[in-house]
Coordinates of C-alpha atoms in Angstrom, one line a residue:
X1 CA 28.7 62.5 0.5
X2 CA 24.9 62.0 0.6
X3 CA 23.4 58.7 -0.4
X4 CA 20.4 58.9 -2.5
X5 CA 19.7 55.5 -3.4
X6 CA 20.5 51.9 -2.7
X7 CA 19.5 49.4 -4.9
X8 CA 20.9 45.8 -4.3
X9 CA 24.7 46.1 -4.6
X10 CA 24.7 49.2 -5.8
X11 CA 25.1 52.7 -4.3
X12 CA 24.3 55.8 -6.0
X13 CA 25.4 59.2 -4.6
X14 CA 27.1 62.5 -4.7
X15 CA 30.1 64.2 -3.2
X16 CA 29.4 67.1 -1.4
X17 CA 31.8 69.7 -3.0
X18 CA 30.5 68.9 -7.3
X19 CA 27.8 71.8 -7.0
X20 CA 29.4 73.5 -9.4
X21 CA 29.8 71.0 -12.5
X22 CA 26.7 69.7 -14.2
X23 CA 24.0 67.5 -12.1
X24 CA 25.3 63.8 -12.1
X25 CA 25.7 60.9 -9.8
X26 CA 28.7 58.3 -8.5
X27 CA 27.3 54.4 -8.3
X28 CA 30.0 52.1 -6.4
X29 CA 29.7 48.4 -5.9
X30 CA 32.6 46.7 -3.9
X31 CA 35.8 48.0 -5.9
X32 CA 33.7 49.1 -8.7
X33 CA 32.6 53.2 -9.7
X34 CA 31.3 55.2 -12.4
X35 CA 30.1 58.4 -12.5
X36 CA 26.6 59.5 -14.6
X37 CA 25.5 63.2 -15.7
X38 CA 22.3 63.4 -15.7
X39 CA 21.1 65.4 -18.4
X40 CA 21.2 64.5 -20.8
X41 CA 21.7 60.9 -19.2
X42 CA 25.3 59.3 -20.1
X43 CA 28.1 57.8 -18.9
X44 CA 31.1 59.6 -17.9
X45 CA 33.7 57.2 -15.9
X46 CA 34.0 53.4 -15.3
X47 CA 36.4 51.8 -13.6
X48 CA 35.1 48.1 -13.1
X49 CA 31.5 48.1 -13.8
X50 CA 30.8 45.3 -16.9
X51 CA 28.7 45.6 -19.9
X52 CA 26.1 44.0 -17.9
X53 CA 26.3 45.9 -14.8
X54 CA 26.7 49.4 -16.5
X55 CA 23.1 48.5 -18.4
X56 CA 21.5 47.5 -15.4
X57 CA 22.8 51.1 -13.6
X58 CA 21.5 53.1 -16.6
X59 CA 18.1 51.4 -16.4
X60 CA 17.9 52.1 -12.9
X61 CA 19.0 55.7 -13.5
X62 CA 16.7 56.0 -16.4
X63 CA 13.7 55.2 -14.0
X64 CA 14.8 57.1 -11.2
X65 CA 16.2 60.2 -13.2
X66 CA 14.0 63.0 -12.2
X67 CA 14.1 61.8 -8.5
X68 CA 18.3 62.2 -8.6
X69 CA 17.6 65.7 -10.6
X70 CA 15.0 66.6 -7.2
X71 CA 17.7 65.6 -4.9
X72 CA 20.8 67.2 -6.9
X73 CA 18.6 70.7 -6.8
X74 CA 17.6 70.1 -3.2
X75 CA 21.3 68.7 -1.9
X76 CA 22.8 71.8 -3.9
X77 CA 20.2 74.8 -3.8
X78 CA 20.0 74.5 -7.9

């Protein structure tokens, strides 16, 4: 399950066996997860994560999008 970023409470990553579904990322925070695709960018589970906090994630993904894309091809040999 490789860690791609950290960014205050918030850990983005992916699980090792998803190379087969469309590019997308996992964020947990304490009890909290959601899961991202990535292109087009959108949510596609919460469990936890407020209005607040699932704005703030997207931001973050939004500016760090084609560096998860880079690491979901390199992780995955896309």
């Amino acid at each position: 399950m490789p860690t791609v970023l950290r960014m205050g409470r918030f850990r983005f990553f992916f699980f090792s066996n998803e190379g087969q579904e469309p590019p997308h990322v996992h964020v947990k925070a304490a009890e909290n997860d959601a899961t991202f695709w990535l292109d087009p960018l959108s949510i596609a589970f919460n469990q936890g994560f407020n209005g607040p906090d699932l704005r703030l994630i997207k931001s973050i993904l939004e500016d760090y999008r084609e560096d998860f894309l880079g690491a979901w091809d390199e992780y995955f040999g896309t």
